[in-house]
Amino acid sequence: MTEDRLIELIESWGADPSAFPEAERAAARALLAANPARFAAAMAEARALDEALARMPDVLPSAALTEALVASAPKPKRAGGGFRLPKFAPWAPASGAAALAAGLFMGLMVAPTASADSDTDDVQALLEEAIGYDPAALSEGIVE
Amino acid sequence: MAFSSDLDQITRAAAGDPAAVRALVNRYSPGVLSLATRMLSDRGEAEDVTQETFIRAWKALPDWEPRAKFSTWLHRVALNLCYDRLRKRRESLPGELPDLADTRLAPHEALDQSQRVRAIEAAIGALPERQSAALTLCALQGHSQAEAAEIMDVSVEALESLLARARRTLRAHLLEGSQSA
């Protein structure tokens, strides 16, 4: 640590050696203690500025600014709100099949009975397969 | 020290936790506002910079990686926004050199505390911007040398040089003012 370097430190970091760079702090303190008169003027000037700066009031945000900053932040994700995709309903395919079967059944009931027997048998079989019982039997009241 | 709790609060704030958001605002907005106020010498502009800084912070939170302290990152964003505004000011006044504000007190003025404060504020605001930033970060806000250097993206040696010039200018200006009073 040279005298010139110590002057530089005082002029840069102020009169408090604890503000000096750590690597040079101990050597600077030792030199200051060894010859305080040599650095008294530099220390006094630096101290006056340090004290003037220390008297500067804090700059504090207003309540309005604080609220504006908070309001600009990300919002919490709401558990129940917003658009949601419909969930998969396991009964949906079954209801579709039931609707299909009901449509076929009604169509058969109101269709002209003069259609070909072979076609009627085919439709009958298809219906039985779709709804699980013979609709003709139901219409005759024999389904258990 | 505040590093891990920062990370916890950042994570919660990113998820929209109001308490964490408010904690980050309360902890860091004074420093950001103070830096911007000293740099710009204009409270309204400083508040705008503070808001813009936090908007950028909120956007960055979900992807935040703790490579740097949140405080350091936030102050760097604020400082760069201040530099941008100061550059725009210069560009809007082409051909004009920045004048040092006259911070000297008139002879009839008493050197009361509020006048001293105003004189120092004006003198800091009149410093070249990087000197003003160095002085504000180190002497007024108490950032460590490493933090201040990182915020300013300069070496500690360069920071020291900026501080020395800032203090020399400030001292001379204020000394001149007090002698003329």
Coordinates of C-alpha atoms in Angstrom, one line a residue:
Chain A
M1 CA 0.0 0.0 0.0
T2 CA 1.5 3.3 -1.1
E3 CA 0.5 6.7 0.1
D4 CA -0.8 7.6 -3.3
R5 CA -2.9 4.5 -3.4
L6 CA -4.4 5.3 0.0
I7 CA -5.3 8.8 -1.2
E8 CA -7.0 7.2 -4.2
L9 CA -9.0 4.9 -1.9
I10 CA -10.1 7.8 0.3
E11 CA -11.1 9.9 -2.6
S12 CA -13.1 7.0 -4.2
W13 CA -14.7 5.2 -1.3
G14 CA -14.8 7.9 1.4
A15 CA -13.3 8.3 4.9
D16 CA -14.5 4.9 6.3
P17 CA -11.9 2.2 5.6
S18 CA -14.6 -0.4 5.9
A19 CA -15.8 0.8 2.5
F20 CA -12.4 0.2 0.9
P21 CA -12.0 -2.9 -1.3
E22 CA -11.5 -5.9 1.1
A23 CA -8.1 -6.9 -0.4
E24 CA -6.6 -3.5 0.4
R25 CA -8.5 -2.7 3.6
A26 CA -6.0 -4.0 6.2
A27 CA -3.0 -2.4 4.6
A28 CA -4.8 0.9 4.2
R29 CA -5.8 0.8 7.9
A30 CA -2.2 0.1 8.9
L31 CA -0.9 3.0 6.8
L32 CA -3.5 5.4 8.1
A33 CA -2.7 4.4 11.7
A34 CA 1.0 4.8 11.1
N35 CA 0.8 8.4 9.7
P36 CA -2.6 9.9 10.4
A37 CA -1.3 13.5 9.9
R38 CA -0.3 12.7 6.3
F39 CA -3.9 11.8 5.4
A40 CA -5.8 14.1 7.7
A41 CA -6.7 16.6 5.0
A42 CA -7.9 14.0 2.6
M43 CA -9.8 12.2 5.3
A44 CA -11.5 15.5 6.5
E45 CA -12.7 16.3 2.9
A46 CA -14.0 12.8 2.4
R47 CA -15.7 12.8 5.7
A48 CA -17.5 16.0 5.0
L49 CA -18.8 14.6 1.8
D50 CA -19.8 11.3 3.4
E51 CA -21.8 13.2 6.0
A52 CA -23.5 15.4 3.4
L53 CA -24.5 12.3 1.5
A54 CA -25.6 10.5 4.6
R55 CA -28.0 13.3 5.3
M56 CA -29.8 12.8 2.0
P57 CA -33.4 11.7 2.7
D58 CA -34.6 8.4 1.5
V59 CA -36.7 8.3 -1.6
L60 CA -39.8 6.3 -0.7
P61 CA -42.6 5.2 -3.0
S62 CA -46.0 6.7 -2.5
A63 CA -48.9 4.4 -1.6
A64 CA -50.3 4.9 -5.0
L65 CA -47.1 3.8 -6.7
T66 CA -46.9 0.7 -4.4
E67 CA -50.5 -0.3 -5.3
A68 CA -49.8 0.3 -9.0
L69 CA -46.8 -2.0 -8.8
V70 CA -48.8 -4.7 -7.0
A71 CA -51.6 -4.4 -9.5
S72 CA -49.3 -4.9 -12.4
A73 CA -48.2 -8.3 -11.0
P74 CA -49.3 -11.7 -12.3
K75 CA -52.8 -12.6 -11.0
P76 CA -53.4 -15.9 -9.1
K77 CA -54.8 -18.6 -11.2
R78 CA -58.5 -19.0 -10.1
A79 CA -59.5 -22.6 -9.4
G80 CA -63.2 -22.3 -10.6
G81 CA -63.2 -19.5 -13.0
G82 CA -62.6 -19.2 -16.7
F83 CA -63.6 -21.3 -19.7
R84 CA -63.1 -25.0 -19.2
L85 CA -63.1 -27.7 -21.8
P86 CA -65.9 -30.3 -21.2
K87 CA -64.7 -33.4 -19.4
F88 CA -65.0 -36.8 -21.0
A89 CA -68.2 -38.5 -20.1
P90 CA -68.0 -42.3 -20.2
W91 CA -71.7 -42.6 -20.7
A92 CA -71.7 -40.5 -23.9
P93 CA -71.1 -43.3 -26.4
A94 CA -73.8 -45.4 -24.7
S95 CA -76.3 -42.6 -24.9
G96 CA -75.4 -42.2 -28.6
A97 CA -76.1 -45.9 -29.2
A98 CA -79.4 -45.7 -27.3
A99 CA -80.5 -42.7 -29.4
L100 CA -79.6 -44.5 -32.6
A101 CA -81.5 -47.6 -31.5
A102 CA -84.5 -45.5 -30.5
G103 CA -84.5 -43.8 -33.8
L104 CA -84.3 -47.1 -35.7
F105 CA -87.1 -48.5 -33.5
M106 CA -89.4 -45.6 -34.1
G107 CA -88.6 -45.6 -37.8
L108 CA -89.5 -49.3 -37.9
M109 CA -92.7 -48.8 -36.1
V110 CA -94.0 -46.1 -38.4
A111 CA -92.6 -47.6 -41.6
P112 CA -95.0 -49.3 -44.1
T113 CA -95.3 -53.0 -43.2
A114 CA -95.4 -53.9 -46.9
S115 CA -91.6 -53.9 -47.2
A116 CA -90.0 -57.2 -48.2
D117 CA -89.8 -59.8 -45.5
S118 CA -86.1 -60.4 -46.1
D119 CA -85.4 -56.7 -45.6
T120 CA -87.5 -56.7 -42.4
D121 CA -85.6 -59.7 -41.1
D122 CA -82.3 -57.9 -41.7
V123 CA -83.5 -54.7 -40.0
Q124 CA -84.9 -56.8 -37.1
A125 CA -81.5 -58.5 -36.7
L126 CA -79.7 -55.2 -36.8
L127 CA -82.1 -53.7 -34.2
E128 CA -81.7 -56.7 -31.9
E129 CA -77.9 -56.4 -32.1
A130 CA -78.0 -52.6 -31.4
I131 CA -80.5 -52.5 -28.5
G132 CA -80.1 -55.9 -27.1
Y133 CA -83.7 -57.2 -27.5
D134 CA -86.3 -57.8 -30.1
P135 CA -88.4 -54.6 -30.6
A136 CA -91.1 -56.5 -32.3
A137 CA -91.4 -58.7 -29.2
L138 CA -91.6 -55.5 -27.1
S139 CA -94.4 -54.2 -29.3
E140 CA -96.2 -57.4 -28.7
G141 CA -95.7 -57.1 -24.9
I142 CA -93.6 -60.3 -24.5
V143 CA -90.3 -58.9 -23.4
E144 CA -89.5 -59.8 -19.9
Chain B
M1 CA -28.7 -14.0 2.8
A2 CA -31.9 -12.8 1.1
F3 CA -31.0 -15.0 -1.9
S4 CA -33.0 -18.1 -0.9
S5 CA -35.9 -16.2 0.4
D6 CA -35.9 -14.2 -2.8
L7 CA -36.2 -17.3 -4.8
D8 CA -39.0 -18.6 -2.7
Q9 CA -40.9 -15.3 -3.0
I10 CA -40.1 -15.1 -6.7
T11 CA -41.6 -18.6 -7.2
R12 CA -44.7 -17.7 -5.3
A13 CA -45.0 -14.3 -6.9
A14 CA -44.8 -15.9 -10.4
A15 CA -47.8 -18.0 -9.4
G16 CA -49.7 -14.9 -8.4
D17 CA -49.4 -15.1 -4.7
P18 CA -50.4 -11.6 -3.5
A19 CA -48.4 -11.7 -0.3
A20 CA -45.2 -12.6 -2.2
V21 CA -45.9 -9.9 -4.8
R22 CA -46.3 -7.3 -2.1
A23 CA -43.2 -8.5 -0.3
L24 CA -41.1 -8.1 -3.5
V25 CA -42.6 -4.6 -4.1
N26 CA -42.0 -3.5 -0.6
R27 CA -38.5 -4.8 -0.5
Y28 CA -37.2 -3.5 -3.8
S29 CA -39.3 -0.6 -5.0
P30 CA -37.6 2.0 -2.7
G31 CA -34.2 1.2 -4.1
V32 CA -35.4 1.2 -7.7
L33 CA -37.3 4.4 -7.3
S34 CA -34.3 6.0 -5.4
L35 CA -31.9 5.1 -8.2
A36 CA -34.2 6.4 -10.9
T37 CA -34.9 9.6 -9.0
R38 CA -31.2 10.3 -8.5
M39 CA -30.4 9.5 -12.1
L40 CA -33.3 11.4 -13.7
S41 CA -33.9 14.2 -11.2
D42 CA -37.5 13.9 -12.0
R43 CA -40.0 12.1 -9.7
G44 CA -42.6 11.5 -12.3
E45 CA -40.2 9.9 -14.7
A46 CA -38.6 8.0 -11.9
E47 CA -42.0 6.5 -11.0
D48 CA -42.5 5.6 -14.7
V49 CA -39.2 3.8 -14.7
T50 CA -40.0 2.0 -11.5
Q51 CA -43.3 0.7 -13.0
E52 CA -41.6 -0.4 -16.2
T53 CA -38.9 -2.1 -14.2
F54 CA -41.5 -4.1 -12.2
I55 CA -43.5 -5.0 -15.3
R56 CA -40.4 -6.4 -16.8
A57 CA -39.7 -8.3 -13.6
W58 CA -43.2 -9.8 -13.5
K59 CA -42.7 -11.0 -17.1
A60 CA -39.4 -12.5 -16.2
L61 CA -40.4 -14.3 -13.0
P62 CA -41.8 -17.5 -14.5
D63 CA -38.5 -18.2 -16.2
W64 CA -36.3 -16.7 -13.5
E65 CA -33.1 -18.5 -13.0
P66 CA -31.0 -17.4 -10.0
R67 CA -27.8 -16.7 -11.8
A68 CA -27.7 -13.2 -10.3
K69 CA -29.4 -11.8 -7.2
F70 CA -32.9 -10.5 -8.0
S71 CA -32.0 -7.2 -6.6
T72 CA -28.9 -6.8 -8.8
W73 CA -31.0 -7.8 -11.9
L74 CA -33.8 -5.4 -11.0
H75 CA -31.5 -2.5 -10.4
R76 CA -29.7 -3.2 -13.7
V77 CA -33.0 -3.1 -15.6
A78 CA -33.9 0.2 -13.9
L79 CA -30.5 1.7 -14.6
N80 CA -30.7 0.7 -18.3
L81 CA -34.2 2.3 -18.5
C82 CA -32.7 5.5 -17.0
Y83 CA -29.9 5.5 -19.5
D84 CA -32.5 5.1 -22.3
R85 CA -34.4 8.1 -21.0
L86 CA -31.3 10.2 -20.6
R87 CA -30.3 9.3 -24.1
K88 CA -33.7 10.3 -25.5
R89 CA -33.4 13.6 -23.6
R90 CA -30.1 14.3 -25.3
E91 CA -31.5 13.3 -28.7
S92 CA -34.4 15.6 -28.2
L93 CA -32.1 18.5 -27.7
P94 CA -29.6 18.1 -30.5
G95 CA -26.5 20.3 -30.4
E96 CA -27.0 21.2 -26.8
L97 CA -24.4 20.0 -24.4
P98 CA -25.6 18.9 -21.0
D99 CA -25.1 21.8 -18.6
L100 CA -24.1 21.3 -15.0
A101 CA -27.0 22.5 -12.9
D102 CA -26.0 25.5 -10.9
T103 CA -26.1 24.0 -7.4
R104 CA -24.2 26.9 -5.8
L105 CA -26.2 28.8 -3.3
A106 CA -26.7 32.5 -3.8
P107 CA -24.9 34.7 -1.2
H108 CA -28.0 35.7 0.5
E109 CA -29.1 32.1 1.0
A110 CA -28.5 30.5 4.3
L111 CA -27.1 27.0 4.2
D112 CA -29.9 25.3 5.9
Q113 CA -30.4 21.6 5.8
S114 CA -33.0 21.5 3.1
Q115 CA -31.0 23.8 0.8
R116 CA -28.0 21.6 1.3
V117 CA -30.0 18.5 0.4
R118 CA -31.4 20.2 -2.7
A119 CA -27.9 21.4 -3.7
I120 CA -26.5 17.8 -3.4
E121 CA -29.5 16.3 -5.2
A122 CA -29.0 18.8 -8.1
A123 CA -25.2 18.2 -8.1
I124 CA -25.7 14.4 -8.3
G125 CA -28.3 14.9 -11.1
A126 CA -25.8 17.0 -13.0
L127 CA -23.0 14.5 -12.9
P128 CA -22.3 12.4 -16.0
E129 CA -24.8 9.5 -15.8
R130 CA -22.3 6.7 -15.0
Q131 CA -20.8 8.8 -12.2
S132 CA -24.2 9.6 -10.9
A133 CA -25.1 5.9 -11.0
A134 CA -21.9 4.8 -9.2
L135 CA -22.3 7.4 -6.5
T136 CA -26.0 6.5 -5.9
L137 CA -25.4 2.8 -5.8
C138 CA -22.4 2.9 -3.5
A139 CA -22.6 6.0 -1.4
L140 CA -26.4 6.5 -1.1
Q141 CA -27.8 3.0 -1.4
G142 CA -24.9 1.0 0.2
H143 CA -24.5 -1.6 -2.4
S144 CA -21.3 -3.6 -2.2
Q145 CA -18.6 -2.9 -4.7
A146 CA -19.3 -6.2 -6.5
E147 CA -23.0 -5.6 -6.6
A148 CA -22.7 -2.0 -7.9
A149 CA -20.1 -3.1 -10.5
E150 CA -22.4 -5.9 -11.6
I151 CA -25.4 -3.6 -11.8
M152 CA -23.4 -1.2 -13.9
D153 CA -21.7 -3.9 -15.9
V154 CA -18.3 -2.6 -15.2
S155 CA -15.2 -3.8 -13.3
V156 CA -14.7 -2.8 -9.7
E157 CA -11.7 -0.8 -10.9
A158 CA -13.8 1.1 -13.4
L159 CA -16.4 1.6 -10.6
E160 CA -13.7 3.1 -8.4
S161 CA -12.6 5.5 -11.1
L162 CA -16.2 6.6 -11.6
L163 CA -16.7 7.1 -7.9
A164 CA -13.5 9.1 -7.5
R165 CA -14.5 11.5 -10.3
A166 CA -18.0 11.8 -9.0
R167 CA -16.9 12.6 -5.5
R168 CA -14.2 15.1 -6.8
T169 CA -16.8 16.9 -8.9
L170 CA -19.4 16.9 -6.1
R171 CA -16.9 18.1 -3.5
A172 CA -15.6 20.9 -5.7
H173 CA -19.1 22.0 -6.7
L174 CA -20.4 22.0 -3.2
L175 CA -17.3 23.6 -1.7
E176 CA -17.6 26.4 -4.3
G177 CA -21.2 26.9 -3.4
S178 CA -20.5 27.1 0.4
Q179 CA -17.7 29.5 -0.2
S180 CA -19.8 31.8 -2.3
A181 CA -22.5 31.8 0.4

